[in-house]
Amino acid sequence: MAHYLGLDCSTQSLSALVIDAERGKIVADESVPFAALPEFRSPHGFLEHPDPRIKHADPLLWVAALEVLLGRLRQRGVDLARIHGVSGAGQQHGSVYLRAPLDSTPPWRDDAPLHEQLAPLLSRATAPIWLDSATSEECHEIAAAVGGDDELVRVTGSRAIERFTGPQIRRFFKQEPRAYAATAEIHLVSSFVASVLTKTSAPVDRGDGAGMNLLDLQTLDWSPALVAVTAPDLASRLPRPVPCDTIVGTVAPYFVRRYGFAPRTPVVVFTGDNPSSLVGMGATTPGTAVISLGTSDTVFAAMERPRTDPRGFGHVFGHPAGGFMSLICFANGSLARETVARRVGLDWAGFERAILQDTKPGNDGALLLPYFVPEMTPRITAPQPLLRGDAAFTTWRDPARSARAIVEAQALVMRRYSDWIGGTPERLLATGGASSNQGILRVIADVFQAEVHRLRVKNASALGAALRAAQVVGQLDWAFLFERFAAPDPAVVVRPAPETRPIYEEMGARLAAEIHQLADR
Ligand code: XUL
């Protein structure tokens, strides 16, 4: 039976899912949290920096984690020789800077870890990731040079966005012109990991490429005007944007020798974690929106024609099963939930109980503005959680209400800022680590007044990657794959309680007024 491997290089971990596509079975589900590689000093997936706007990761961490992950799959008895195809996903927008294409380097040796062999190839030691918000100046410069943000939205589906790759590349060129000059190739996280796996210069998937402020959504190629204003000679440094069903190479001999892949195992272009999750959730029809609760919280949905966010926070990306997807991203996702849980001393089970049993919708008037790290939706550069309510709550002495408060606030902002995607969706599909928390699903159902479903598989992004490998290499059709893997868990359907509607309407209005005071305009 043919097996397919899906990889997901997300913010805080690298995961693998192996599927038996014909039988509809998950053969293996492994994950390596980056906290398990302490030598890279990135327990949350990025390096500490005194400036809270700067969030960079060490790309060699991802290479080291890949080796640990493949080693673990083998230890667990997964026969990688049975894998017929591989694809993957990466956190979006992050960029890796190489002195030379990987295929131009001598064969990799077996006597040293791969990340050590790759270290000299980096022209920039770190990779800015999606949490980075240090490029406001570059965003202004790029927008001004092409005639304003409206023009950028028209061409790329997004205005100039701090975390997007184009402004990040421009900042690098301005701050380190010599290192920029020494850069031969700039990869997204997705195309970097695919390049490592194939030891080639892997192209960029158009879906993920749309998150760079560089791709023209009409031509689905790099926009010459944007490339020109972002940095000199950028065109020669960007991998080709390709359709999502492109086979980009085969697993490199190094991985065949070390981990037992069959020689010439095909690798399908890697995409972004959000486009990959859309496929992994089987959410390919409008009317269904996905809420992904990970390091970032995202709300996204398939759409036939690009529609843009009038507030300017949303994005249009390519959709791996065809067409487009809309997306809105919140930086204060699990990092904010974890901060609250830690601060009030609740474990995950206690956090769930607090919402389901110990508190009620509306939280007796307690309101928390959920901003612990700089936020992109809305734009908040000087984050500071703000608490409104009685003394026990505002001094963090009320663990149960604190837990409900962060979740209610997050659901309310998700609803408010995703309204442009197409009204209230009929059905929500939840994924990501926090979707296992019933309390969170209950609050989301009530705030959106929509049914919430959950997949049996937690990591929709890795599943999406495995499904894409099966679809392209195994020539299996989407309906066949969705039926087997993406059917929601019938045991988990959370229906909204209609009596909570006015409570959340009132609370949403109060929250919006508070945010208005705080957000940069
Ligand atoms: C989407 C975004 C994040 C990253 C990390 O625009 O920035 O969701 O993809 O998951």
Coordinates of C-alpha atoms and ligand atoms in Angstrom, one line a residue:
M1 CA 0.0 0.0 0.0
A2 CA 1.3 3.4 -0.9
H3 CA 2.2 5.7 2.0
Y4 CA 2.6 9.5 1.8
L5 CA 4.5 11.8 4.1
G6 CA 3.4 15.3 5.0
L7 CA 5.7 17.6 6.9
D8 CA 4.8 20.8 8.8
C9 CA 7.5 23.2 9.8
S10 CA 5.5 25.5 12.0
T11 CA 6.5 28.1 14.5
Q12 CA 7.1 25.9 17.5
S13 CA 7.6 22.4 16.2
L14 CA 8.3 20.3 13.1
S15 CA 5.7 17.5 12.6
A16 CA 5.2 14.6 10.3
L17 CA 2.1 12.7 9.3
V18 CA 2.3 9.5 7.3
I19 CA -0.9 8.3 5.6
D20 CA -2.1 5.2 3.9
A21 CA -4.1 7.0 1.3
E22 CA -6.1 4.1 -0.1
R23 CA -7.2 2.7 3.3
G24 CA -7.8 6.1 4.8
K25 CA -5.4 5.4 7.7
I26 CA -3.0 7.5 9.6
V27 CA 0.2 5.4 9.9
A28 CA 2.3 7.8 11.9
D29 CA 1.9 11.1 13.7
E30 CA 5.2 12.5 15.1
S31 CA 6.3 15.9 16.3
V32 CA 9.5 17.5 17.5
P33 CA 8.9 20.6 19.6
F34 CA 11.8 23.1 19.1
A35 CA 12.0 23.3 22.9
A36 CA 13.5 19.8 22.6
L37 CA 16.6 21.3 20.9
P38 CA 17.9 23.6 23.6
E39 CA 21.2 24.3 21.9
F40 CA 19.2 26.5 19.4
R41 CA 17.9 28.7 22.3
S42 CA 14.5 29.0 20.8
P43 CA 11.9 27.3 23.0
H44 CA 9.1 29.2 21.3
G45 CA 10.7 28.9 17.8
F46 CA 12.5 32.2 17.8
L47 CA 15.6 33.8 19.3
E48 CA 15.3 36.2 22.2
H49 CA 15.8 39.9 21.2
P50 CA 15.7 43.0 23.3
D51 CA 13.5 44.7 20.7
P52 CA 10.1 43.1 21.0
R53 CA 9.4 43.8 17.3
I54 CA 12.3 41.6 16.2
K55 CA 11.6 37.9 15.9
H56 CA 14.1 35.8 14.1
A57 CA 14.7 32.1 14.0
D58 CA 17.8 30.0 13.3
P59 CA 17.1 28.2 10.0
L60 CA 19.6 25.5 11.1
L61 CA 17.1 24.6 13.9
W62 CA 14.6 23.5 11.2
V63 CA 17.3 21.3 9.6
A64 CA 18.3 19.7 12.9
A65 CA 14.7 19.1 13.8
L66 CA 14.1 17.5 10.4
E67 CA 16.8 15.0 11.2
V68 CA 15.5 14.3 14.7
L69 CA 12.0 13.8 13.3
L70 CA 13.0 11.4 10.6
G71 CA 15.2 9.5 13.1
R72 CA 12.1 9.2 15.4
L73 CA 9.9 7.9 12.6
R74 CA 12.4 5.2 11.9
Q75 CA 12.7 4.4 15.6
R76 CA 9.0 4.0 15.8
G77 CA 9.2 1.4 13.0
V78 CA 7.9 3.6 10.1
D79 CA 9.4 2.2 6.9
L80 CA 10.3 5.3 4.9
A81 CA 11.0 3.1 1.9
R82 CA 7.2 2.7 1.6
I83 CA 6.7 6.5 1.2
H84 CA 5.6 7.1 -2.4
G85 CA 5.6 10.9 -2.2
V86 CA 6.4 13.7 0.2
S87 CA 5.0 17.2 0.5
G88 CA 5.2 19.8 3.3
A89 CA 4.1 23.1 4.7
G90 CA 5.9 25.9 6.5
Q91 CA 5.0 28.8 8.7
Q92 CA 4.3 31.6 6.2
H93 CA 6.4 34.7 5.3
G94 CA 9.7 33.7 7.0
S95 CA 12.7 34.0 4.8
V96 CA 16.1 32.2 4.5
Y97 CA 19.1 33.7 2.8
L98 CA 21.6 31.4 1.0
R99 CA 25.0 32.1 -0.5
A100 CA 24.5 29.5 -3.2
P101 CA 21.8 27.1 -4.3
L102 CA 21.9 23.8 -2.4
D103 CA 22.5 21.8 -5.6
S104 CA 25.7 23.6 -6.2
T105 CA 27.3 22.3 -3.0
P106 CA 29.4 19.1 -2.7
P107 CA 27.6 15.9 -1.7
W108 CA 26.6 15.9 1.9
R109 CA 28.6 13.6 4.2
D110 CA 27.3 11.1 6.6
D111 CA 29.8 11.9 9.4
A112 CA 28.5 15.3 10.5
P113 CA 25.0 16.5 11.2
L114 CA 23.5 18.2 8.2
H115 CA 22.9 21.5 10.0
E116 CA 26.6 21.8 10.6
Q117 CA 27.3 21.2 6.9
L118 CA 24.8 23.8 5.8
A119 CA 25.9 26.5 8.2
P120 CA 28.5 28.0 5.9
L121 CA 25.8 28.4 3.2
L122 CA 23.8 31.0 5.1
S123 CA 24.5 34.5 4.0
R124 CA 22.3 35.7 6.9
A125 CA 22.6 33.7 10.1
T126 CA 18.9 34.2 11.1
A127 CA 15.6 34.1 9.4
P128 CA 13.0 36.8 10.2
I129 CA 9.7 35.0 10.8
W130 CA 6.0 36.0 10.7
L131 CA 6.0 37.3 14.2
D132 CA 8.5 40.0 13.3
S133 CA 7.1 43.5 13.1
A134 CA 10.2 45.7 12.6
T135 CA 9.6 46.7 9.0
S136 CA 7.1 49.6 9.3
E137 CA 9.5 52.0 7.5
E138 CA 10.1 49.5 4.7
C139 CA 6.3 49.0 4.3
H140 CA 5.8 52.7 3.8
E141 CA 8.7 52.9 1.3
I142 CA 7.4 50.1 -0.8
A143 CA 3.8 51.3 -0.7
A144 CA 4.9 54.9 -1.6
A145 CA 7.1 53.7 -4.5
V146 CA 4.2 51.9 -6.2
G147 CA 1.5 54.5 -5.6
G148 CA 0.1 53.5 -2.3
D149 CA -1.4 50.6 -0.3
D150 CA -4.5 50.4 -2.6
E151 CA -2.3 49.6 -5.5
L152 CA -0.5 46.9 -3.4
V153 CA -3.9 45.4 -2.5
R154 CA -5.0 45.4 -6.1
V155 CA -1.8 43.6 -7.3
T156 CA -1.0 41.3 -4.4
G157 CA -4.2 41.0 -2.3
S158 CA -2.6 42.6 0.8
R159 CA -1.3 46.1 1.6
A160 CA 2.4 46.3 2.7
I161 CA 2.5 44.2 5.8
E162 CA 5.4 44.1 8.3
R163 CA 5.8 40.4 8.5
F164 CA 5.5 39.8 4.7
T165 CA 8.7 38.8 3.0
G166 CA 9.2 41.7 0.6
P167 CA 9.5 44.4 3.4
Q168 CA 11.7 41.9 5.3
I169 CA 14.0 41.5 2.3
R170 CA 14.1 45.3 1.9
R171 CA 15.1 45.8 5.5
F172 CA 17.9 43.2 5.2
F173 CA 19.2 44.9 2.0
K174 CA 19.2 48.3 3.8
Q175 CA 20.8 47.2 7.0
E176 CA 23.3 44.6 5.7
P177 CA 24.0 45.6 2.0
R178 CA 27.1 43.4 1.9
A179 CA 25.4 40.3 3.2
Y180 CA 22.5 41.0 0.8
A181 CA 25.0 41.2 -2.1
A182 CA 26.4 37.9 -1.0
T183 CA 23.0 36.3 -1.1
A184 CA 22.2 34.1 -4.2
E185 CA 18.8 32.9 -3.2
I186 CA 16.0 33.9 -0.8
H187 CA 13.7 31.2 0.2
L188 CA 10.4 31.0 2.2
V189 CA 10.4 28.5 5.1
S190 CA 8.4 26.1 2.9
S191 CA 10.8 26.3 -0.1
F192 CA 13.9 26.1 2.2
V193 CA 12.8 22.9 3.8
A194 CA 11.9 21.4 0.4
S195 CA 15.3 22.5 -0.9
V196 CA 17.0 20.7 1.9
L197 CA 15.0 17.6 1.5
T198 CA 15.8 17.5 -2.3
K199 CA 19.2 19.2 -2.2
T200 CA 18.0 21.5 -5.0
S201 CA 16.8 25.0 -5.3
A202 CA 13.1 24.3 -4.8
P203 CA 10.6 26.7 -6.3
V204 CA 8.0 28.6 -4.2
D205 CA 4.3 27.5 -4.2
R206 CA 2.1 30.4 -5.6
G207 CA -0.2 30.0 -2.6
D208 CA 2.6 30.7 -0.1
G209 CA 4.3 33.2 -2.5
A210 CA 1.2 35.4 -2.2
G211 CA 2.3 36.2 1.3
M212 CA 5.3 38.2 0.2
N213 CA 3.9 41.5 -1.1
L214 CA 5.7 40.4 -4.3
L215 CA 3.3 38.1 -6.3
D216 CA 0.9 39.5 -8.8
L217 CA -2.4 37.6 -8.3
Q218 CA -3.4 38.1 -11.9
T219 CA -0.3 36.7 -13.6
L220 CA 0.6 34.5 -10.6
D221 CA 4.2 35.5 -11.2
W222 CA 6.5 38.0 -9.4
S223 CA 5.3 41.6 -10.0
P224 CA 8.2 43.3 -11.9
A225 CA 7.2 46.7 -10.3
L226 CA 7.2 45.3 -6.8
V227 CA 10.4 43.3 -7.2
A228 CA 12.1 46.5 -8.5
V229 CA 11.1 48.7 -5.6
T230 CA 11.8 46.1 -2.9
A231 CA 15.6 45.5 -3.4
P232 CA 18.2 45.7 -6.2
D233 CA 18.5 42.6 -8.4
L234 CA 15.9 40.8 -6.4
A235 CA 14.4 38.9 -9.4
S236 CA 17.6 36.8 -9.7
R237 CA 17.4 35.9 -6.0
L238 CA 13.8 34.7 -5.9
P239 CA 12.9 31.1 -6.7
R240 CA 10.2 30.6 -9.4
P241 CA 6.6 30.6 -8.3
V242 CA 4.9 27.4 -9.4
P243 CA 1.5 25.8 -9.2
C244 CA 0.8 23.7 -6.2
D245 CA 0.8 20.4 -8.1
T246 CA 4.5 20.7 -9.2
I247 CA 6.9 17.9 -8.4
V248 CA 10.1 19.8 -7.4
G249 CA 12.5 17.0 -7.2
T250 CA 13.2 13.7 -5.3
V251 CA 14.4 13.0 -1.8
A252 CA 18.2 13.7 -1.7
P253 CA 20.6 10.7 -1.5
Y254 CA 21.7 11.9 2.0
F255 CA 18.1 11.1 3.4
V256 CA 17.9 7.9 1.4
R257 CA 21.2 6.7 3.0
R258 CA 20.5 8.0 6.5
Y259 CA 16.8 7.4 6.9
G260 CA 15.9 4.7 4.4
F261 CA 13.7 6.5 1.9
A262 CA 13.5 4.8 -1.5
P263 CA 15.8 6.4 -4.0
R264 CA 14.0 9.0 -6.2
T265 CA 11.0 9.4 -3.9
P266 CA 9.1 12.4 -5.5
V267 CA 8.7 15.6 -3.5
V268 CA 5.7 17.9 -4.3
V269 CA 6.2 21.7 -3.8
F270 CA 5.8 22.7 -0.2
T271 CA 3.3 25.4 0.7
G272 CA 2.3 27.7 3.6
D273 CA 0.8 26.2 6.8
N274 CA -2.5 28.0 6.3
P275 CA -3.1 27.0 2.6
S276 CA -2.0 23.5 3.7
S277 CA -4.5 23.4 6.5
L278 CA -7.3 24.5 4.2
V279 CA -6.7 21.3 2.2
G280 CA -6.2 19.2 5.4
M281 CA -9.6 20.4 6.6
G282 CA -11.3 19.6 3.3
A283 CA -12.6 23.2 3.5
T284 CA -12.7 23.9 -0.2
T285 CA -16.2 25.3 -0.5
P286 CA -17.2 28.8 0.5
G287 CA -19.6 29.0 3.5
T288 CA -17.2 27.0 5.7
A289 CA -14.5 28.9 7.5
V290 CA -11.5 27.4 9.3
I291 CA -10.3 28.6 12.7
S292 CA -6.8 27.5 13.3
L293 CA -5.6 27.8 16.9
G294 CA -1.9 27.7 16.9
T295 CA 1.0 30.0 17.8
S296 CA -1.0 32.4 15.6
D297 CA -4.7 32.2 15.4
T298 CA -6.0 32.4 11.9
V299 CA -9.4 32.5 10.3
F300 CA -9.6 31.5 6.6
A301 CA -11.9 30.3 3.9
A302 CA -11.9 29.3 0.3
M303 CA -13.2 31.9 -2.2
E304 CA -13.7 31.8 -5.9
R305 CA -12.6 35.3 -6.7
P306 CA -10.2 37.4 -4.6
R307 CA -12.1 39.6 -2.2
T308 CA -10.1 42.1 -0.1
D309 CA -10.4 43.4 3.5
P310 CA -11.6 47.0 3.6
R311 CA -9.8 47.5 6.9
G312 CA -6.6 46.3 5.3
F313 CA -5.6 43.6 7.7
G314 CA -6.7 40.5 5.7
H315 CA -5.0 38.7 2.9
V316 CA -5.6 36.8 -0.3
F317 CA -3.5 33.7 -0.9
G318 CA -3.6 30.9 -3.5
H319 CA -5.6 27.8 -2.6
P320 CA -3.8 24.5 -3.1
A321 CA -6.9 22.8 -4.5
G322 CA -7.5 25.7 -7.0
G323 CA -8.8 29.3 -6.7
F324 CA -8.0 31.6 -3.8
M325 CA -8.4 31.8 0.0
S326 CA -8.9 34.7 2.3
L327 CA -7.0 34.8 5.6
I328 CA -6.8 36.9 8.7
C329 CA -4.0 36.3 11.2
F330 CA -3.7 37.2 14.9
A331 CA -0.3 37.1 16.5
N332 CA -1.7 36.8 20.1
G333 CA -2.8 33.1 19.7
S334 CA -1.4 30.4 21.9
L335 CA 1.4 32.6 23.2
A336 CA -1.3 34.7 24.8
R337 CA -3.3 31.7 26.1
E338 CA -0.2 30.2 27.5
T339 CA 0.9 33.5 29.2
V340 CA -2.5 33.8 30.9
A341 CA -2.6 30.1 32.0
R342 CA 1.0 30.5 33.4
R343 CA 0.2 33.7 35.2
V344 CA -2.8 32.3 37.0
G345 CA -1.4 28.9 37.6
L346 CA -3.8 26.8 35.5
D347 CA -2.9 23.7 33.6
W348 CA -4.7 22.9 30.3
A349 CA -7.4 20.7 32.0
G350 CA -8.0 23.5 34.6
F351 CA -8.2 26.0 31.8
E352 CA -10.9 24.0 30.1
R353 CA -12.8 23.5 33.4
A354 CA -12.6 27.2 34.1
I355 CA -14.5 28.0 30.9
L356 CA -17.0 25.1 30.9
Q357 CA -17.9 24.9 34.6
D358 CA -16.6 27.8 36.7
T359 CA -17.6 30.9 34.6
K360 CA -20.4 31.9 32.4
P361 CA -20.8 33.7 29.0
G362 CA -20.0 37.4 29.4
N363 CA -17.7 36.7 32.3
D364 CA -19.7 38.9 34.7
G365 CA -18.4 42.0 32.9
A366 CA -14.7 41.1 33.0
L367 CA -13.0 42.2 29.8
L368 CA -9.4 41.5 28.7
L369 CA -7.6 43.0 25.7
P370 CA -5.5 40.1 24.6
Y371 CA -2.3 41.8 23.6
F372 CA 0.9 40.2 25.0
V373 CA 3.0 40.5 21.9
P374 CA 2.8 43.1 19.1
E375 CA -0.4 42.5 17.2
M376 CA -1.0 42.7 13.4
T377 CA -4.8 42.6 13.5
P378 CA -5.4 45.3 14.5
R379 CA -2.0 47.0 14.5
I380 CA -0.7 47.3 18.1
T381 CA 3.0 48.0 18.3
A382 CA 3.3 48.5 22.1
P383 CA 1.5 45.5 23.5
Q384 CA 0.0 45.6 26.9
P385 CA -2.8 43.4 28.1
L386 CA -5.6 45.5 29.5
L387 CA -8.1 44.3 32.1
R388 CA -11.4 45.8 32.8
G389 CA -13.6 44.5 35.7
D390 CA -13.5 44.1 39.4
A391 CA -10.3 44.1 41.6
A392 CA -9.9 40.3 41.8
F393 CA -9.9 40.1 38.0
T394 CA -7.8 43.1 37.2
T395 CA -5.0 41.9 39.6
W396 CA -5.0 38.4 38.0
R397 CA -6.3 36.8 41.3
D398 CA -9.2 35.2 39.5
P399 CA -7.8 32.2 37.6
A400 CA -11.2 31.0 36.2
R401 CA -12.3 34.4 34.9
S402 CA -8.9 35.1 33.5
A403 CA -9.0 31.9 31.4
R404 CA -12.5 32.7 30.1
A405 CA -11.5 36.3 29.5
I406 CA -8.6 35.5 27.1
V407 CA -10.7 33.1 25.1
E408 CA -13.7 35.3 24.9
A409 CA -11.6 38.3 23.8
Q410 CA -9.8 36.2 21.1
A411 CA -13.0 34.8 19.7
L412 CA -14.6 38.3 19.7
V413 CA -11.6 39.8 17.8
M414 CA -11.6 36.9 15.4
R415 CA -15.3 37.5 14.6
R416 CA -14.9 41.2 14.2
Y417 CA -11.9 41.2 11.9
S418 CA -13.0 38.3 9.8
D419 CA -16.5 39.8 8.9
W420 CA -15.3 40.8 5.5
I421 CA -14.6 37.2 4.5
G422 CA -18.3 36.8 3.7
G423 CA -20.6 37.4 6.6
T424 CA -21.0 34.8 9.4
P425 CA -20.1 31.4 8.1
E426 CA -22.6 28.6 8.4
R427 CA -20.0 26.2 9.7
L428 CA -16.7 26.6 11.4
L429 CA -14.0 23.9 11.4
A430 CA -11.5 24.1 14.2
T431 CA -7.9 22.9 14.1
G432 CA -4.6 23.4 15.8
G433 CA -3.4 22.4 19.3
A434 CA -5.9 24.5 21.2
S435 CA -8.9 23.0 19.3
S436 CA -8.8 20.0 21.6
N437 CA -10.1 22.3 24.4
Q438 CA -13.9 22.0 24.5
G439 CA -14.2 25.3 26.5
I440 CA -12.5 27.2 23.6
L441 CA -14.8 25.5 21.1
R442 CA -17.9 26.4 23.2
V443 CA -16.9 30.1 23.3
I444 CA -16.2 30.2 19.6
A445 CA -19.6 28.7 18.8
D446 CA -21.4 31.2 20.9
V447 CA -19.5 34.2 19.8
F448 CA -19.9 33.3 16.1
Q449 CA -23.3 31.8 16.6
A450 CA -22.3 29.0 14.3
E451 CA -21.7 25.3 14.6
V452 CA -18.1 24.3 15.4
H453 CA -16.7 21.0 14.1
R454 CA -13.3 19.5 14.7
L455 CA -11.3 17.0 12.6
R456 CA -10.1 13.7 14.0
V457 CA -6.6 14.8 13.1
K458 CA -5.1 17.6 15.1
N459 CA -2.5 18.8 12.7
A460 CA -4.4 19.8 9.6
S461 CA -1.4 21.4 8.0
A462 CA 0.7 18.2 8.1
L463 CA -2.4 16.3 6.9
G464 CA -2.9 18.8 4.1
A465 CA 0.7 18.2 3.0
A466 CA 0.3 14.4 3.0
L467 CA -3.0 14.7 1.0
R468 CA -1.3 16.9 -1.5
A469 CA 1.5 14.3 -2.0
A470 CA -1.2 11.6 -2.5
Q471 CA -3.2 13.8 -4.9
V472 CA -0.2 14.7 -7.1
V473 CA 2.0 11.6 -6.9
G474 CA -0.8 9.0 -6.3
Q475 CA -3.2 10.7 -8.7
L476 CA -6.0 10.4 -6.1
D477 CA -8.8 12.9 -6.4
W478 CA -9.7 15.4 -3.7
A479 CA -13.2 14.0 -3.0
F480 CA -11.7 10.5 -2.4
L481 CA -9.1 11.9 0.0
F482 CA -11.4 14.3 1.9
E483 CA -14.0 11.5 2.5
R484 CA -11.3 9.4 4.1
F485 CA -9.3 11.9 6.0
A486 CA -11.1 15.2 6.4
A487 CA -14.5 14.2 7.6
P488 CA -15.2 16.1 10.9
D489 CA -15.3 14.0 14.1
P490 CA -19.1 13.3 14.5
A491 CA -18.5 13.2 18.3
V492 CA -17.5 16.8 18.4
V493 CA -20.1 19.3 17.2
V494 CA -20.6 22.3 19.4
R495 CA -23.9 24.1 18.7
P496 CA -24.2 27.8 19.6
A497 CA -26.5 28.7 22.5
P498 CA -28.9 31.4 21.1
E499 CA -29.3 33.1 24.4
T500 CA -25.6 34.1 24.3
R501 CA -26.0 36.2 21.2
P502 CA -27.0 39.5 22.9
I503 CA -24.3 39.0 25.6
Y504 CA -21.6 38.8 22.9
E505 CA -23.0 41.6 20.8
E506 CA -22.8 43.9 23.8
M507 CA -19.4 42.6 24.8
G508 CA -18.1 42.8 21.2
A509 CA -19.1 46.5 21.1
R510 CA -17.3 47.2 24.4
L511 CA -14.2 45.4 23.3
A512 CA -14.2 47.3 19.9
A513 CA -14.4 50.6 21.8
E514 CA -11.4 49.6 24.0
I515 CA -9.4 48.5 21.0
H516 CA -10.1 51.7 19.2
Q517 CA -8.3 53.6 22.0
L518 CA -5.3 51.3 21.9
A519 CA -4.7 50.5 18.2
D520 CA -2.2 52.4 16.1
R521 CA -4.2 54.2 13.4
Ligands
XUL1 C1 -0.3 34.0 8.3 C2 0.7 34.0 9.4 C3 0.8 32.8 10.3 C4 2.0 32.0 10.0 C5 2.4 31.0 11.1 O1 -0.4 35.1 7.6 O2 1.5 34.9 9.5 O3 -0.4 32.1 10.4 O4 1.7 31.3 8.8 O5 1.5 30.0 11.3

